[in-house]
Amino acid sequence: MAGPRLLFSTAAFFARPLGDTFGVVAACGYTGVEVMVTRDPASQDATVMRKLAAEHGLEIGAIHAPSLLLTRRIWGTDPVGKIERAAEVAADAGVPTVVTHPPYRWQRGYRRRLNETLPSVEARTGVTVGIENMFPIHVGSRPLMLHANQDLDELEGIPHLVLDTSHAAVAKHDLIDVRRRFGDRLRHVHLSDNAGRGWDSHLPPGQGVLALGAFLDDLVACGYAGAVSLEVDLRRYLTEPRELNAILVRMREEVESRLAG
């Protein structure tokens, strides 16, 4: 049985052209990427993505739909329409998975339509759509729940799930417990560390408090065969090419070593 596949999320280079990002990632030895849909037209065009991936020897393993606040106006404002479009682009690009965030609490119509529409979107496109676990925002000492399907109990009816390790840390969830609870519904992992201070820090592995090595060992031991996508904040490295390359190579080598078992 094939083991987990390592990807690198282009979210780390959010404002850079996709072609430049592919070049940096490939030069550091990665063979797979997750493309975050941004304002860059290349990230929205299946033909361009396929061409760039071929030029750099990369495989696109997932597309992240524009479901962030920063991308809320990309492909319109209808959340279900964004997912449908992302799945269509993924199908055209030969990408097996779309990742998206769950609806906000106030988007009752979206929540209902998502449940009704998701099976037909997956059947029509052949693309798996995975919903991420989210986390509360703290206002003072009070947690504010922005997303529906935020508690683990609320994820029970969702067929395909994405486990984001930094999100789990903010929600004070144990990573291995979440993995076990998701079971065979787990389709994709967003891997990053967390500072343990109550916010979504997406640190490079080894720079926070999470036991990511044990988590990766558990993924391998349980037979997980989906993708593990490094979704990290690299802003402090972006103006220092040597440091950027060094952290990219280090992350790849350490995670690949764990995934090899």
mmCIF file of C-alpha atoms in Angstrom, residues 21-107:
data_model
loop_
_atom_site.group_PDB
_atom_site.id
_atom_site.type_symbol
_atom_site.label_atom_id
_atom_site.label_comp_id
_atom_site.label_asym_id
_atom_site.label_seq_id
_atom_site.Cartn_x
_atom_site.Cartn_y
_atom_site.Cartn_z
ATOM 1 C CA THR A 21 6.582 29.694 -6.372
ATOM 2 C CA PHE A 22 6.764 26.447 -8.334
ATOM 3 C CA GLY A 23 10.368 27.253 -9.229
ATOM 4 C CA VAL A 24 11.440 27.783 -5.617
ATOM 5 C CA VAL A 25 9.608 24.713 -4.351
ATOM 6 C CA ALA A 26 10.978 22.437 -7.085
ATOM 7 C CA ALA A 27 14.525 23.716 -6.546
ATOM 8 C CA CYS A 28 14.247 22.620 -2.909
ATOM 9 C CA GLY A 29 13.409 19.065 -3.891
ATOM 10 C CA TYR A 30 9.626 18.931 -3.603
ATOM 11 C CA THR A 31 7.739 16.898 -6.184
ATOM 12 C CA GLY A 32 4.163 17.803 -5.246
ATOM 13 C CA VAL A 33 2.217 20.955 -4.420
ATOM 14 C CA GLU A 34 -1.148 22.133 -3.158
ATOM 15 C CA VAL A 35 -2.256 25.248 -5.034
ATOM 16 C CA MET A 36 -3.996 27.994 -3.080
ATOM 17 C CA VAL A 37 -6.390 29.869 -5.373
ATOM 18 C CA THR A 38 -5.470 33.565 -5.167
ATOM 19 C CA ARG A 39 -5.816 36.680 -7.309
ATOM 20 C CA ASP A 40 -3.007 35.356 -9.520
ATOM 21 C CA PRO A 41 -4.799 34.233 -12.715
ATOM 22 C CA ALA A 42 -2.407 31.283 -13.012
ATOM 23 C CA SER A 43 -3.821 29.783 -9.805
ATOM 24 C CA GLN A 44 -7.310 29.850 -11.334
ATOM 25 C CA ASP A 45 -6.516 28.342 -14.740
ATOM 26 C CA ALA A 46 -6.192 24.572 -15.158
ATOM 27 C CA THR A 47 -4.266 24.818 -18.428
ATOM 28 C CA VAL A 48 -1.713 27.239 -16.999
ATOM 29 C CA MET A 49 -1.312 25.178 -13.840
ATOM 30 C CA ARG A 50 -0.675 22.000 -15.827
ATOM 31 C CA LYS A 51 1.890 23.802 -17.984
ATOM 32 C CA LEU A 52 3.745 25.303 -15.023
ATOM 33 C CA ALA A 53 3.717 22.009 -13.137
ATOM 34 C CA ALA A 54 5.171 20.179 -16.138
ATOM 35 C CA GLU A 55 7.872 22.817 -16.588
ATOM 36 C CA HIS A 56 9.014 22.393 -12.987
ATOM 37 C CA GLY A 57 8.539 18.636 -12.661
ATOM 38 C CA LEU A 58 5.778 18.987 -10.073
ATOM 39 C CA GLU A 59 2.498 17.176 -9.506
ATOM 40 C CA ILE A 60 -0.477 19.163 -8.211
ATOM 41 C CA GLY A 61 -2.026 17.039 -5.488
ATOM 42 C CA ALA A 62 -4.717 19.425 -4.264
ATOM 43 C CA ILE A 63 -6.356 22.784 -4.877
ATOM 44 C CA HIS A 64 -7.446 25.001 -1.981
ATOM 45 C CA ALA A 65 -10.699 26.756 -2.871
ATOM 46 C CA PRO A 66 -10.819 30.548 -2.244
ATOM 47 C CA SER A 67 -12.671 30.208 1.072
ATOM 48 C CA LEU A 68 -10.439 32.509 3.148
ATOM 49 C CA LEU A 69 -11.381 36.066 4.096
ATOM 50 C CA LEU A 70 -8.462 37.239 1.931
ATOM 51 C CA THR A 71 -9.930 35.448 -1.083
ATOM 52 C CA ARG A 72 -13.616 36.069 -0.395
ATOM 53 C CA ARG A 73 -14.267 37.889 -3.697
ATOM 54 C CA ILE A 74 -12.403 35.494 -5.977
ATOM 55 C CA TRP A 75 -14.856 33.613 -8.236
ATOM 56 C CA GLY A 76 -17.738 35.636 -6.847
ATOM 57 C CA THR A 77 -19.166 35.596 -3.349
ATOM 58 C CA ASP A 78 -21.284 32.426 -3.448
ATOM 59 C CA PRO A 79 -19.420 29.865 -1.302
ATOM 60 C CA VAL A 80 -21.001 26.847 -2.987
ATOM 61 C CA GLY A 81 -20.221 28.292 -6.408
ATOM 62 C CA LYS A 82 -16.576 28.641 -5.378
ATOM 63 C CA ILE A 83 -16.417 24.963 -4.437
ATOM 64 C CA GLU A 84 -18.060 23.920 -7.692
ATOM 65 C CA ARG A 85 -15.627 26.027 -9.697
ATOM 66 C CA ALA A 86 -12.627 24.727 -7.742
ATOM 67 C CA ALA A 87 -13.738 21.144 -8.389
ATOM 68 C CA GLU A 88 -14.164 21.848 -12.106
ATOM 69 C CA VAL A 89 -10.699 23.419 -12.327
ATOM 70 C CA ALA A 90 -9.243 20.511 -10.365
ATOM 71 C CA ALA A 91 -10.866 17.998 -12.712
ATOM 72 C CA ASP A 92 -9.522 19.848 -15.758
ATOM 73 C CA ALA A 93 -6.041 19.937 -14.214
ATOM 74 C CA GLY A 94 -6.101 16.267 -13.192
ATOM 75 C CA VAL A 95 -6.050 17.144 -9.482
ATOM 76 C CA PRO A 96 -7.783 14.634 -7.174
ATOM 77 C CA THR A 97 -8.675 16.818 -4.190
ATOM 78 C CA VAL A 98 -10.202 20.199 -3.359
ATOM 79 C CA VAL A 99 -9.795 21.611 0.143
ATOM 80 C CA THR A 100 -12.219 24.170 1.550
ATOM 81 C CA HIS A 101 -13.226 25.744 4.846
ATOM 82 C CA PRO A 102 -16.636 25.065 6.405
ATOM 83 C CA PRO A 103 -19.349 27.742 6.255
ATOM 84 C CA TYR A 104 -19.488 30.622 8.686
ATOM 85 C CA ARG A 105 -22.137 30.466 11.390
ATOM 86 C CA TRP A 106 -24.277 33.087 9.667
ATOM 87 C CA GLN A 107 -24.257 31.284 6.309
#
